[in-house]
mmCIF file with all atom_site columns, C-alpha atoms in Angstrom:
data_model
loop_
_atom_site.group_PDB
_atom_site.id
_atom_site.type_symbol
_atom_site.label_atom_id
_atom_site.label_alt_id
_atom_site.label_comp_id
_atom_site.label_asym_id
_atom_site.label_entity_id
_atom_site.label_seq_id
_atom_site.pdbx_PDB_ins_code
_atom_site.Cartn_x
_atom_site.Cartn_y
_atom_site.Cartn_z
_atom_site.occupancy
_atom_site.B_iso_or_equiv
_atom_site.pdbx_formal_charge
_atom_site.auth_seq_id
_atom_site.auth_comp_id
_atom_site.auth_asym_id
_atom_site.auth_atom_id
_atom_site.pdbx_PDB_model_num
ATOM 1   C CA . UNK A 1 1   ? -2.815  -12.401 -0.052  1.00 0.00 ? 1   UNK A CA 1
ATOM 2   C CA . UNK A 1 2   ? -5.431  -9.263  -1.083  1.00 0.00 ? 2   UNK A CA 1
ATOM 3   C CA . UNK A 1 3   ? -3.269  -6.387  -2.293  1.00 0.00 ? 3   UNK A CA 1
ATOM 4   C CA . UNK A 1 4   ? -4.213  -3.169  -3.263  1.00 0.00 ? 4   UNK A CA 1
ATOM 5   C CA . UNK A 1 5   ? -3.438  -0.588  -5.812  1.00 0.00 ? 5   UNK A CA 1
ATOM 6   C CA . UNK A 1 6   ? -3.126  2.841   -4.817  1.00 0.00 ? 6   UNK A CA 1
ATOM 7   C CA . UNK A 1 7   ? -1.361  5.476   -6.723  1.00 0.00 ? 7   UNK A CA 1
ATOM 8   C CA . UNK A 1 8   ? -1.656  9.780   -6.861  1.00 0.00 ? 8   UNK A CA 1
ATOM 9   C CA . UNK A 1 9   ? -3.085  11.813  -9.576  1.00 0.00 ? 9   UNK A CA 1
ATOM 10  C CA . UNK A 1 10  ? 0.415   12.735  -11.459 1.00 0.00 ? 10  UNK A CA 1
ATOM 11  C CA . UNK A 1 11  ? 0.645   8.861   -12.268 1.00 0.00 ? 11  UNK A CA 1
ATOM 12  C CA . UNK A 1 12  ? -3.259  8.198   -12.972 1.00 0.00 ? 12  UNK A CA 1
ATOM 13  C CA . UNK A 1 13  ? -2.091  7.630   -16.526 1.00 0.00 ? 13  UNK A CA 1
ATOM 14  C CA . UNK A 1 14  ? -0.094  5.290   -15.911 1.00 0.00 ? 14  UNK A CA 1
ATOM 15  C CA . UNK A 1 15  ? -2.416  3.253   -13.281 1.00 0.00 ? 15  UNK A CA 1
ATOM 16  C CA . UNK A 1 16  ? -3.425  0.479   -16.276 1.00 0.00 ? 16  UNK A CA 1
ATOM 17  C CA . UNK A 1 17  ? 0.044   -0.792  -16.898 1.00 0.00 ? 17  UNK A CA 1
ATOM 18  C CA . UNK A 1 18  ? 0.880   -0.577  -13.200 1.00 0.00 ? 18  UNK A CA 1
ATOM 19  C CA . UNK A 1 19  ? -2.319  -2.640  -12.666 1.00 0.00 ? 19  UNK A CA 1
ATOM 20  C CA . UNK A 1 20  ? -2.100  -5.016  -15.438 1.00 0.00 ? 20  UNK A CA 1
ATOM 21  C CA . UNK A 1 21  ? 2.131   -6.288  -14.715 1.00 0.00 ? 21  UNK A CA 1
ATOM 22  C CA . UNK A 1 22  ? 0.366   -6.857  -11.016 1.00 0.00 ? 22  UNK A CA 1
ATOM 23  C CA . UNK A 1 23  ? -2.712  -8.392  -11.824 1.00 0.00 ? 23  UNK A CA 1
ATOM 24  C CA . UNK A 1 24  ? -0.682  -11.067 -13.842 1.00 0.00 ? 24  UNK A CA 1
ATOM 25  C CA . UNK A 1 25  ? 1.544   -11.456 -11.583 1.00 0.00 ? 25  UNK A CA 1
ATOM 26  C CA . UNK A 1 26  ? -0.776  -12.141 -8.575  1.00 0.00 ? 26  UNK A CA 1
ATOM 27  C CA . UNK A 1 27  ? -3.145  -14.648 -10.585 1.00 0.00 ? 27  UNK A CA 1
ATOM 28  C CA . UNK A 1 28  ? -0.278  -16.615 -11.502 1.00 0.00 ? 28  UNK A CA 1
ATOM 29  C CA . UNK A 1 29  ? 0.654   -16.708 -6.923  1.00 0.00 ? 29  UNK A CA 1
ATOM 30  C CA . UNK A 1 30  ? -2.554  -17.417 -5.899  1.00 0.00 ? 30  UNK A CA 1
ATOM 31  C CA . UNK A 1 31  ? -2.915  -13.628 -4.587  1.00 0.00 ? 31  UNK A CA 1
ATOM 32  C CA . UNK A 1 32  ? -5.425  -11.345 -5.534  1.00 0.00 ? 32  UNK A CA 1
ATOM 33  C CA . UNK A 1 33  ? -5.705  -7.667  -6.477  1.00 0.00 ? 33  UNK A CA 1
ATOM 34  C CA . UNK A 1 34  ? -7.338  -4.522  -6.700  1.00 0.00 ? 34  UNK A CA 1
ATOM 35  C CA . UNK A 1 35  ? -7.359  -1.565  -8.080  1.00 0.00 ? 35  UNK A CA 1
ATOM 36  C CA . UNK A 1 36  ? -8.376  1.313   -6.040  1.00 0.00 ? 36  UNK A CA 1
ATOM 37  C CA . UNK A 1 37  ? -7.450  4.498   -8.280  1.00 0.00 ? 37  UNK A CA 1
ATOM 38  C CA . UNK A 1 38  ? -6.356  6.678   -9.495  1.00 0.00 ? 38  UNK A CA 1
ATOM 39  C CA . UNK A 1 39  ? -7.265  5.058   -12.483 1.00 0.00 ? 39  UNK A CA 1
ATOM 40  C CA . UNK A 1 40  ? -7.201  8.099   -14.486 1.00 0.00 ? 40  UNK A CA 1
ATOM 41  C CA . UNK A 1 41  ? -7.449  11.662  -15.198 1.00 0.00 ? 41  UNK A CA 1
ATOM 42  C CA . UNK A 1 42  ? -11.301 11.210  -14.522 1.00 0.00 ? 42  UNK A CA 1
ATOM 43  C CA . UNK A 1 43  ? -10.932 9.526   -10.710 1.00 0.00 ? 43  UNK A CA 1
ATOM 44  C CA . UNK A 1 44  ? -11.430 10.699  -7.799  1.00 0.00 ? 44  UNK A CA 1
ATOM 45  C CA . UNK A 1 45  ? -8.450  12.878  -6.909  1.00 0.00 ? 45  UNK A CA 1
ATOM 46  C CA . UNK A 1 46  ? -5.884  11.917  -4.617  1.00 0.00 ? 46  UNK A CA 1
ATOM 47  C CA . UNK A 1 47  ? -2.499  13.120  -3.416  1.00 0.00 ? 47  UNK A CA 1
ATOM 48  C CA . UNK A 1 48  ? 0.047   11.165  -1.822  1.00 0.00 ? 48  UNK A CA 1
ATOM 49  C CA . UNK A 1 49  ? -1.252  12.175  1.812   1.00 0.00 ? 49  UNK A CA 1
ATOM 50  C CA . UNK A 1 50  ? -4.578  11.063  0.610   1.00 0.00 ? 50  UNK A CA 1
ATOM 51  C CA . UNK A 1 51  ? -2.750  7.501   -0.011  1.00 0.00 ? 51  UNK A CA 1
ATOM 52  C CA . UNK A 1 52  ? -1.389  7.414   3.276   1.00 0.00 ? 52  UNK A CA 1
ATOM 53  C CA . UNK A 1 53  ? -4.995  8.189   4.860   1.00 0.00 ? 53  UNK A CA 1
ATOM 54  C CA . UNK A 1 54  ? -6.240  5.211   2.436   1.00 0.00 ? 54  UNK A CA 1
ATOM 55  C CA . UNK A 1 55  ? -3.212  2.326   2.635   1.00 0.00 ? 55  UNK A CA 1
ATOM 56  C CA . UNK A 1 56  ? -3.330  2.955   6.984   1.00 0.00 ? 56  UNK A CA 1
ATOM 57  C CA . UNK A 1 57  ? -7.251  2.586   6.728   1.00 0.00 ? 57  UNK A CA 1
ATOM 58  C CA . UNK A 1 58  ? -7.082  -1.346  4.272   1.00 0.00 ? 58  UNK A CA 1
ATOM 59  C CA . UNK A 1 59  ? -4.157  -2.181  6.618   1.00 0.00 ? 59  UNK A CA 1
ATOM 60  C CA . UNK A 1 60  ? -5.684  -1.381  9.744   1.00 0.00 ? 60  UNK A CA 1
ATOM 61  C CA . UNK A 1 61  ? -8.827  -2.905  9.379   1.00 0.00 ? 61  UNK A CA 1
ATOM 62  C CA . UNK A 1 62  ? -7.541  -5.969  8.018   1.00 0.00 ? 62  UNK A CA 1
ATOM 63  C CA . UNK A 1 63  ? -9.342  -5.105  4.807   1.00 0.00 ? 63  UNK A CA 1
ATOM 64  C CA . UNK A 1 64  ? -5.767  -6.141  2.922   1.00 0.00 ? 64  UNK A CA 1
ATOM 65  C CA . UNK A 1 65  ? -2.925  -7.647  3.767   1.00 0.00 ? 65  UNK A CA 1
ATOM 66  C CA . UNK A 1 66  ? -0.795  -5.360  1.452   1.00 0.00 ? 66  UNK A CA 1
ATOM 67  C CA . UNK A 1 67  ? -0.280  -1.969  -0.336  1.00 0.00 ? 67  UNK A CA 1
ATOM 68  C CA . UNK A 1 68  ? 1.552   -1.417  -3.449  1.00 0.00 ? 68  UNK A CA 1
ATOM 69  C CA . UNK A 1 69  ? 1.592   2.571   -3.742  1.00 0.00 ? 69  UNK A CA 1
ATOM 70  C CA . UNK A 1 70  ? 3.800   4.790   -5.289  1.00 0.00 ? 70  UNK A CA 1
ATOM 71  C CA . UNK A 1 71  ? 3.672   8.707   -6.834  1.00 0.00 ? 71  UNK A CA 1
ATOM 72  C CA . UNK A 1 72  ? 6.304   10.514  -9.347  1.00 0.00 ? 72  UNK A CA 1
ATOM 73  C CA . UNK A 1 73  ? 9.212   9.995   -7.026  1.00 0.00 ? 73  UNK A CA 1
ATOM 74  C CA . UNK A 1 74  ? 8.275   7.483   -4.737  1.00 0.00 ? 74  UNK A CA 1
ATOM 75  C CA . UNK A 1 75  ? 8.919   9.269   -1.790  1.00 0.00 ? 75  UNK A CA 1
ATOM 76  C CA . UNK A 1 76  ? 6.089   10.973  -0.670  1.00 0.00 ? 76  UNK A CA 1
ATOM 77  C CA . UNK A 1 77  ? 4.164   7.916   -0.546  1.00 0.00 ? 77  UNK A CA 1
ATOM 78  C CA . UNK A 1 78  ? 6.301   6.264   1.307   1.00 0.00 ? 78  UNK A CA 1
ATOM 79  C CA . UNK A 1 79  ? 6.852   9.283   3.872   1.00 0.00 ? 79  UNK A CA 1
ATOM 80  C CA . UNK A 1 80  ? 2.621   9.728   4.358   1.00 0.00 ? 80  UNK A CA 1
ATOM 81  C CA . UNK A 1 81  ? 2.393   5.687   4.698   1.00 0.00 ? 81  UNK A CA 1
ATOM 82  C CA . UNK A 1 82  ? 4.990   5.393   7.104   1.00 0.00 ? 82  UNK A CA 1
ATOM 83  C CA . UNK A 1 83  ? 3.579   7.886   8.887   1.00 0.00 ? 83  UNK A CA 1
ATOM 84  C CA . UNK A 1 84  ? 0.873   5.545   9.965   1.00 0.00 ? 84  UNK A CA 1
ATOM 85  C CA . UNK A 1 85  ? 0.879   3.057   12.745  1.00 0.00 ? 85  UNK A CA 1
ATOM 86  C CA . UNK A 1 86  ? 0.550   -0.567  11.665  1.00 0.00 ? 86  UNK A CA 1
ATOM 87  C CA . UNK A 1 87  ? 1.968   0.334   8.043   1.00 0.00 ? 87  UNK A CA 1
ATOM 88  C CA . UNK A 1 88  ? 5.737   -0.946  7.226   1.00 0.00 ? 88  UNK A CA 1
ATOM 89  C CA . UNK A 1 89  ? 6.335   0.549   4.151   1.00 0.00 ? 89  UNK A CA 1
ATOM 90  C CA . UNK A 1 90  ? 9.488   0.080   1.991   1.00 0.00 ? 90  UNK A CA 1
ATOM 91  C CA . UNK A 1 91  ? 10.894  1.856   -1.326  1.00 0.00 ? 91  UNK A CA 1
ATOM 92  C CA . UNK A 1 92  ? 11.215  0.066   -4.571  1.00 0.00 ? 92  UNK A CA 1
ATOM 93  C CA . UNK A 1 93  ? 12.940  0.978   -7.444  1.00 0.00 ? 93  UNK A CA 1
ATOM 94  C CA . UNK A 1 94  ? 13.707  -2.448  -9.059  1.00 0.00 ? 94  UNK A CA 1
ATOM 95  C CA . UNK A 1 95  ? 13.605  -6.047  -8.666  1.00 0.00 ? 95  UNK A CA 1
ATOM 96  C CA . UNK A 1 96  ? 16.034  -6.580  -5.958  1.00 0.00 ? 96  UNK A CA 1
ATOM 97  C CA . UNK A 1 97  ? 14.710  -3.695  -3.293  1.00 0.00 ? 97  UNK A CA 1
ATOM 98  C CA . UNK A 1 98  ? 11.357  -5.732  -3.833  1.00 0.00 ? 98  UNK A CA 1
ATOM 99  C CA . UNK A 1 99  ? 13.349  -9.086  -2.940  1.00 0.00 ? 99  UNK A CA 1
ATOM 100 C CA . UNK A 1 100 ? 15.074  -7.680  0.201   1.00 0.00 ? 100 UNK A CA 1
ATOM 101 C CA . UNK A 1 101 ? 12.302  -5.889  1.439   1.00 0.00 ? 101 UNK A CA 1
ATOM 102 C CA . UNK A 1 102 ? 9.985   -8.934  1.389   1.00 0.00 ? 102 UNK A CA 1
ATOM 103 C CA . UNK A 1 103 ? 12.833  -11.669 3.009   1.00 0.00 ? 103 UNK A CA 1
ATOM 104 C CA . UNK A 1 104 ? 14.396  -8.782  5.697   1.00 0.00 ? 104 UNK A CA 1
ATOM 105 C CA . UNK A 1 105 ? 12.122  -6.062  6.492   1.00 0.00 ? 105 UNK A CA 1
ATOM 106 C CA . UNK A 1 106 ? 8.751   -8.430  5.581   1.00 0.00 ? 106 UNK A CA 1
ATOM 107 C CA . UNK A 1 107 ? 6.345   -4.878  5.985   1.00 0.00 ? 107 UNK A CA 1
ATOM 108 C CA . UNK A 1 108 ? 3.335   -4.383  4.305   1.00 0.00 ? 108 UNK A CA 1
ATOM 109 C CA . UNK A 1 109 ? 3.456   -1.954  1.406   1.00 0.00 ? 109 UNK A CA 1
ATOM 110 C CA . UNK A 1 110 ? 6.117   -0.844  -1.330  1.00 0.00 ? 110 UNK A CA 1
ATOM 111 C CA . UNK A 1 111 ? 6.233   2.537   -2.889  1.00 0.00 ? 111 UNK A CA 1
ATOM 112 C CA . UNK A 1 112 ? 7.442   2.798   -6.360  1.00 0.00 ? 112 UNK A CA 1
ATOM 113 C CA . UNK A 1 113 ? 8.714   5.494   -8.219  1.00 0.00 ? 113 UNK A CA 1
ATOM 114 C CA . UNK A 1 114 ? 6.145   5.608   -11.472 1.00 0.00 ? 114 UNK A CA 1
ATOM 115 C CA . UNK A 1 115 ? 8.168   8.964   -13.366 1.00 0.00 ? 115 UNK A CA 1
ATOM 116 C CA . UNK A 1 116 ? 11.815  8.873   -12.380 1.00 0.00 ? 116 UNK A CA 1
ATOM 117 C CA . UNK A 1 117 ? 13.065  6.047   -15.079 1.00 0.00 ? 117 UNK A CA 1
ATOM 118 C CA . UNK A 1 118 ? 9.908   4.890   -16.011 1.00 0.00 ? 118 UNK A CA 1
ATOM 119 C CA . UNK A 1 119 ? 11.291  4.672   -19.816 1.00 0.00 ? 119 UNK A CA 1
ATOM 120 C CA . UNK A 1 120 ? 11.687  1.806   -22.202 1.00 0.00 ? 120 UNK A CA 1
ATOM 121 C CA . UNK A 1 121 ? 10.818  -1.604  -20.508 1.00 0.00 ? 121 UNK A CA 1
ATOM 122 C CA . UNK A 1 122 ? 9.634   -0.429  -17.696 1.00 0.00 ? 122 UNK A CA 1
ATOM 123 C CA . UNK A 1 123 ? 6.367   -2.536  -17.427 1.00 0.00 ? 123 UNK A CA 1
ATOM 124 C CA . UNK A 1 124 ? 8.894   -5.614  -17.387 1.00 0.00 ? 124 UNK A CA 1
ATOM 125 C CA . UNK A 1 125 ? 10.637  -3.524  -14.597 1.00 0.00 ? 125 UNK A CA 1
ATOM 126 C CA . UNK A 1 126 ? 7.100   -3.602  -12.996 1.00 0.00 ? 126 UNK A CA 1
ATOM 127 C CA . UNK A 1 127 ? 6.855   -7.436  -13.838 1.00 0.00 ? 127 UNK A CA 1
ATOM 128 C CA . UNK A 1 128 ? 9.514   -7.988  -12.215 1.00 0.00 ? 128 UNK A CA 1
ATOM 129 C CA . UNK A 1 129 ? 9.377   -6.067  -9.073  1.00 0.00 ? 129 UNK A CA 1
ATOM 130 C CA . UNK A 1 130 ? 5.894   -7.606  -8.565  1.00 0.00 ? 130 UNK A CA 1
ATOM 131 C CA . UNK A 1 131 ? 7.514   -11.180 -9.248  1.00 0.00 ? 131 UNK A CA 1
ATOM 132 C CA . UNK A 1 132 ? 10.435  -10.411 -6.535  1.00 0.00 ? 132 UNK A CA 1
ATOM 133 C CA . UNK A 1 133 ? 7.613   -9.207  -3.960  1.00 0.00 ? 133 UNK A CA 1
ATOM 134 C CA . UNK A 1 134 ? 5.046   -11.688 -4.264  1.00 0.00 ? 134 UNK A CA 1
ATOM 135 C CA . UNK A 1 135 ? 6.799   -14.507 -5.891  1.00 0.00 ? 135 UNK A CA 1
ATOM 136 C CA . UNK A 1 136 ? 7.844   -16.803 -2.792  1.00 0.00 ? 136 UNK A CA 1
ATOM 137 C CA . UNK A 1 137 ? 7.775   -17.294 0.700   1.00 0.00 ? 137 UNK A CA 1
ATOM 138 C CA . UNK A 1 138 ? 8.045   -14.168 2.876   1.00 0.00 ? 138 UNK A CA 1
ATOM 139 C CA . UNK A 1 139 ? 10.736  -13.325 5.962   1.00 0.00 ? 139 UNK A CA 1
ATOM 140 C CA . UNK A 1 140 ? 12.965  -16.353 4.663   1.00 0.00 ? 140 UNK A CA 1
ATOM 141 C CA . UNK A 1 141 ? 15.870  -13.681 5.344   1.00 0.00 ? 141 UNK A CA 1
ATOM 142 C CA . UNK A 1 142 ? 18.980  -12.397 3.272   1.00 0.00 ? 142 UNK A CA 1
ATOM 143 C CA . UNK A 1 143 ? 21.628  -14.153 3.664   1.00 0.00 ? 143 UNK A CA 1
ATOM 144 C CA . UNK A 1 144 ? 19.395  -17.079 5.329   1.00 0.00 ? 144 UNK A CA 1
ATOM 145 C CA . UNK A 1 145 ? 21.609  -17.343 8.036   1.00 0.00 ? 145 UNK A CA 1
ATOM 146 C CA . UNK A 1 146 ? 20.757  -14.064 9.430   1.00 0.00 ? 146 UNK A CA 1
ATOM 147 C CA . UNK A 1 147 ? 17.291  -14.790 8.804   1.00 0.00 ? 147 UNK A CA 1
ATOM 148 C CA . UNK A 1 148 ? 16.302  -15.343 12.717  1.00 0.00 ? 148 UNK A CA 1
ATOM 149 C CA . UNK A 1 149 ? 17.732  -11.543 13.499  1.00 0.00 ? 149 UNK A CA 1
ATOM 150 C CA . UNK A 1 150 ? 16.009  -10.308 10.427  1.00 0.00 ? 150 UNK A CA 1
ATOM 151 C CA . UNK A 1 151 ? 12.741  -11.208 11.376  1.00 0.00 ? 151 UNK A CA 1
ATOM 152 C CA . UNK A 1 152 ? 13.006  -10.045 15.029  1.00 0.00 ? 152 UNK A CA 1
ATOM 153 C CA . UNK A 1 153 ? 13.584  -6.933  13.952  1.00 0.00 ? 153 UNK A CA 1
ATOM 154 C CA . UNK A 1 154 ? 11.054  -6.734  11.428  1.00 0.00 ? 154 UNK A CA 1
ATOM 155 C CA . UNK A 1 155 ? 8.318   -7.790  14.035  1.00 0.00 ? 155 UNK A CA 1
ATOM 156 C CA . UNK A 1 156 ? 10.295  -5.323  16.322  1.00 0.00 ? 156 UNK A CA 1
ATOM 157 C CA . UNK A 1 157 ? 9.519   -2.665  14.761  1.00 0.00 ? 157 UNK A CA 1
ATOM 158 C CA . UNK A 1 158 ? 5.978   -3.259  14.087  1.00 0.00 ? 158 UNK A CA 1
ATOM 159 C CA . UNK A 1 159 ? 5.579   -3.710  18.046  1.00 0.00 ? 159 UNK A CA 1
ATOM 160 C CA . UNK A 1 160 ? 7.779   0.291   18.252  1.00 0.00 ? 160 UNK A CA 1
ATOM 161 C CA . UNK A 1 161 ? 5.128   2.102   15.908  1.00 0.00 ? 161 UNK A CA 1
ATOM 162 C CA . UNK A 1 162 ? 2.716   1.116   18.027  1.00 0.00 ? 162 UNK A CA 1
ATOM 163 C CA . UNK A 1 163 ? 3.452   1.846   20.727  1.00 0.00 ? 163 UNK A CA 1
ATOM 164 C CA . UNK A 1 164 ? 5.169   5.372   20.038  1.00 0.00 ? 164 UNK A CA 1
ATOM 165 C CA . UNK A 1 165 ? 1.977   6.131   17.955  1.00 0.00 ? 165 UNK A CA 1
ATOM 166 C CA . UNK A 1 166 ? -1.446  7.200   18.878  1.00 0.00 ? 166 UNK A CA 1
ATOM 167 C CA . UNK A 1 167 ? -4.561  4.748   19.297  1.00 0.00 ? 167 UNK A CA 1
ATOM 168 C CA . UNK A 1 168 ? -5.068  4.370   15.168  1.00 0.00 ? 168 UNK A CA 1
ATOM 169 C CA . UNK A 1 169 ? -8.790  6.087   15.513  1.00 0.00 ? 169 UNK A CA 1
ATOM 170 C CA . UNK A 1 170 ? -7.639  8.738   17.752  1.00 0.00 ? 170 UNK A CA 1
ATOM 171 C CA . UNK A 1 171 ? -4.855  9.509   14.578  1.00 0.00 ? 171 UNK A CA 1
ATOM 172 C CA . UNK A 1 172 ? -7.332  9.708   12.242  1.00 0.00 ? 172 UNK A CA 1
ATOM 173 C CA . UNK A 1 173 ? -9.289  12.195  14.246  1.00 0.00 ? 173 UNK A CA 1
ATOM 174 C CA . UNK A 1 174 ? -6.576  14.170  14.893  1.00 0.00 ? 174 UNK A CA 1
ATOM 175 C CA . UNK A 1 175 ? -5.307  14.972  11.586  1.00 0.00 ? 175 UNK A CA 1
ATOM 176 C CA . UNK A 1 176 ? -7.125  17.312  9.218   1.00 0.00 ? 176 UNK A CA 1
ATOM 177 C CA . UNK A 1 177 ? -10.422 15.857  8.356   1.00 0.00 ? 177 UNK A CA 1
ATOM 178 C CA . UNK A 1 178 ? -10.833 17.452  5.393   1.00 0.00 ? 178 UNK A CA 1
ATOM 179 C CA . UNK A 1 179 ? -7.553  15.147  4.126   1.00 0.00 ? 179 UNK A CA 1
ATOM 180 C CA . UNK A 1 180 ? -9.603  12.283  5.506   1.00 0.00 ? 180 UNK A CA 1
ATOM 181 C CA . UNK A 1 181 ? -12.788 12.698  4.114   1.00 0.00 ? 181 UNK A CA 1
ATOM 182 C CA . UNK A 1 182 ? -10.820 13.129  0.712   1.00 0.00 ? 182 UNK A CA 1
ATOM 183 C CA . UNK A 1 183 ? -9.160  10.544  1.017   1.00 0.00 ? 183 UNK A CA 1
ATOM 184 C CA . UNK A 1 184 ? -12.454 7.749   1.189   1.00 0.00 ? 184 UNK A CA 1
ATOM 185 C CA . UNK A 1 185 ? -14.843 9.636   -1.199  1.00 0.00 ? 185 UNK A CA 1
ATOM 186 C CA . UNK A 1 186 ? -13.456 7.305   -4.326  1.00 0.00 ? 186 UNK A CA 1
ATOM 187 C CA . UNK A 1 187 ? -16.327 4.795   -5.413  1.00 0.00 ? 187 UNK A CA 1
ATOM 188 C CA . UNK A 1 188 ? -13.893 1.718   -5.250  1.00 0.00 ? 188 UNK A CA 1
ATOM 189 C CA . UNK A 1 189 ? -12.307 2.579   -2.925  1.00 0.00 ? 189 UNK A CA 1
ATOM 190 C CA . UNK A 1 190 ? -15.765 2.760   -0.737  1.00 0.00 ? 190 UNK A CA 1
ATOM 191 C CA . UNK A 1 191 ? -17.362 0.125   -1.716  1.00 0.00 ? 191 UNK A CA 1
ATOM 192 C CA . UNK A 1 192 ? -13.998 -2.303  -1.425  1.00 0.00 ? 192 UNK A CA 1
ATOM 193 C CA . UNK A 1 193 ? -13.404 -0.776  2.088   1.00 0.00 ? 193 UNK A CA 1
ATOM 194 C CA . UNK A 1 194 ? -17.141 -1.510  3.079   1.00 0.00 ? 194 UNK A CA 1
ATOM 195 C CA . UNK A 1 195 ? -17.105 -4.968  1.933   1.00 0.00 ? 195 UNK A CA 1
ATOM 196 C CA . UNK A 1 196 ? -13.953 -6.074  3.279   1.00 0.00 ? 196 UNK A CA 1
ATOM 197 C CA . UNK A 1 197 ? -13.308 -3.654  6.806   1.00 0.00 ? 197 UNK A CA 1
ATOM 198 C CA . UNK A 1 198 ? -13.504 -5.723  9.762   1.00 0.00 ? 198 UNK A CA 1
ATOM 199 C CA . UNK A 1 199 ? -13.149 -2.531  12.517  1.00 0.00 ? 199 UNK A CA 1
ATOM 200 C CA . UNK A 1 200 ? -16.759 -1.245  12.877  1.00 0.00 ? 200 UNK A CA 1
ATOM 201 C CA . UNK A 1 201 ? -15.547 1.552   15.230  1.00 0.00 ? 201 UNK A CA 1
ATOM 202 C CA . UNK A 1 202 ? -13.488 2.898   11.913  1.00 0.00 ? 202 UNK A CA 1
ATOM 203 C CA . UNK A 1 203 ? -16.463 1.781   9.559   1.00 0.00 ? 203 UNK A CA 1
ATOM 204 C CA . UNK A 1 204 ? -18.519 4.094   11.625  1.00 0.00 ? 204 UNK A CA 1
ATOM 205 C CA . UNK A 1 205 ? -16.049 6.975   11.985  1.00 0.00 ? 205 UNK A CA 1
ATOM 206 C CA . UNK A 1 206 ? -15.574 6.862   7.986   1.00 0.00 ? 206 UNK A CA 1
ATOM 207 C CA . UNK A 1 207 ? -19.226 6.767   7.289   1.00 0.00 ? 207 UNK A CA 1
ATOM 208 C CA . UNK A 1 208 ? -19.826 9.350   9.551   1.00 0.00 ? 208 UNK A CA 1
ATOM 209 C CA . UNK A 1 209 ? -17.600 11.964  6.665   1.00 0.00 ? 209 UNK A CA 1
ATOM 210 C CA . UNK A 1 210 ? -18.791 10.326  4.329   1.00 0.00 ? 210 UNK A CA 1
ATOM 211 C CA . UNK A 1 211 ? -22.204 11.764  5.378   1.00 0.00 ? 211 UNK A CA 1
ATOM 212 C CA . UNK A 1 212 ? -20.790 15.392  5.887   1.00 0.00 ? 212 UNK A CA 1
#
């Protein structure tokens, strides 16, 4: 599984620890990650709308297969990724929202709350919600025996943002471009998106701003 780092500029400072609990925990599943800012007070700047612009554009290309996100609170990273077609995103505050998000809802990106009790131990906190996320089998349902409704809703609801959302291009267009172009002027984020985006419609749309 390629997962992705993306976090806003209150928590840049934090971005290392968030990156290294992940990074160890990944190696150790056979997943990889990667850190796409903000990585500190120096990055490129970027808001929690901006993450929602970035997470929608890995997901829908196919560039990863998930987004771990997350600003002060949490929540409005998980309100701008939701807001996305294609992105499932759920809300993490410790181990066991990481568990049940991963065997009932089975989406594609947790938002974490990286200020509100992020005290004492609260890179094992991160170990551990990383562990619970990533750590076995997907969609395997809680309890198991509901485990066959779980995951019929879970793809159900995939199938309902499509369908009550835009066409994913026509989105991007529509919303202020200034947010978008933003959003993809990061250096790693760039040059991961380029190397790994397999939509050249979108690749062309996003190097067209990048241009402006």
């Amino acid at each position: 599984m390629r997962i992705a780092l993306l976090n806003e500029f209150s928590q840049a400072a934090k971005n290392t620890v968030i990156f290294q609990e992940l990074s160890a925990v990944t190696q150790e599943n056979g997943h990889h990650a990667y850190n796409l800012g903000m990585k500190d007070d120096n990055d490129h700047y970027l808001t929690y709308l901006n993450l929602g612009v970035m997470a929608s554009l890995l997901i829908n290309t196919d560039a990863v297969d998930f987004i771990i996100t997350g600003c002060g609170t949490g929540q409005g990273a998980l309100a701008a990724l939701n807001a996305f077609p294609g992105v499932v995103c759920g809300y993490c505050i410790e181990p066991t929202d990481a568990f049940l998000f991963a065997q009932i809802n089975n989406g594609n990106a947790l938002s974490i709350p990286y200020a509100k009790g992020f005290g004492w131990g609260a890179e094992l906190n991160l170990n551990n919600i990383f562990r619970n996320a990533f750590g076995s089998e997907r969609g395997q349902g809680y309890p198991q025996e509901r485990k066959e409704s779980q995951n019929r809703n879970a793809a159900n609801l995939f199938v309902m943002k499509q369908a009550i959302a835009k066409d994913y291009l026509q989105a991007l267009k529509a919303i202020d471009q200034t947010i978008v172009r933003e959003s993809v002027l990061g250096k790693d984020f760039q040059k991961y998106f380029f190397e790994n985006c397999k939509d050249d419609t979108i690749r062309a749309y996003i190097e067209s701003l990048i241009s402006q």
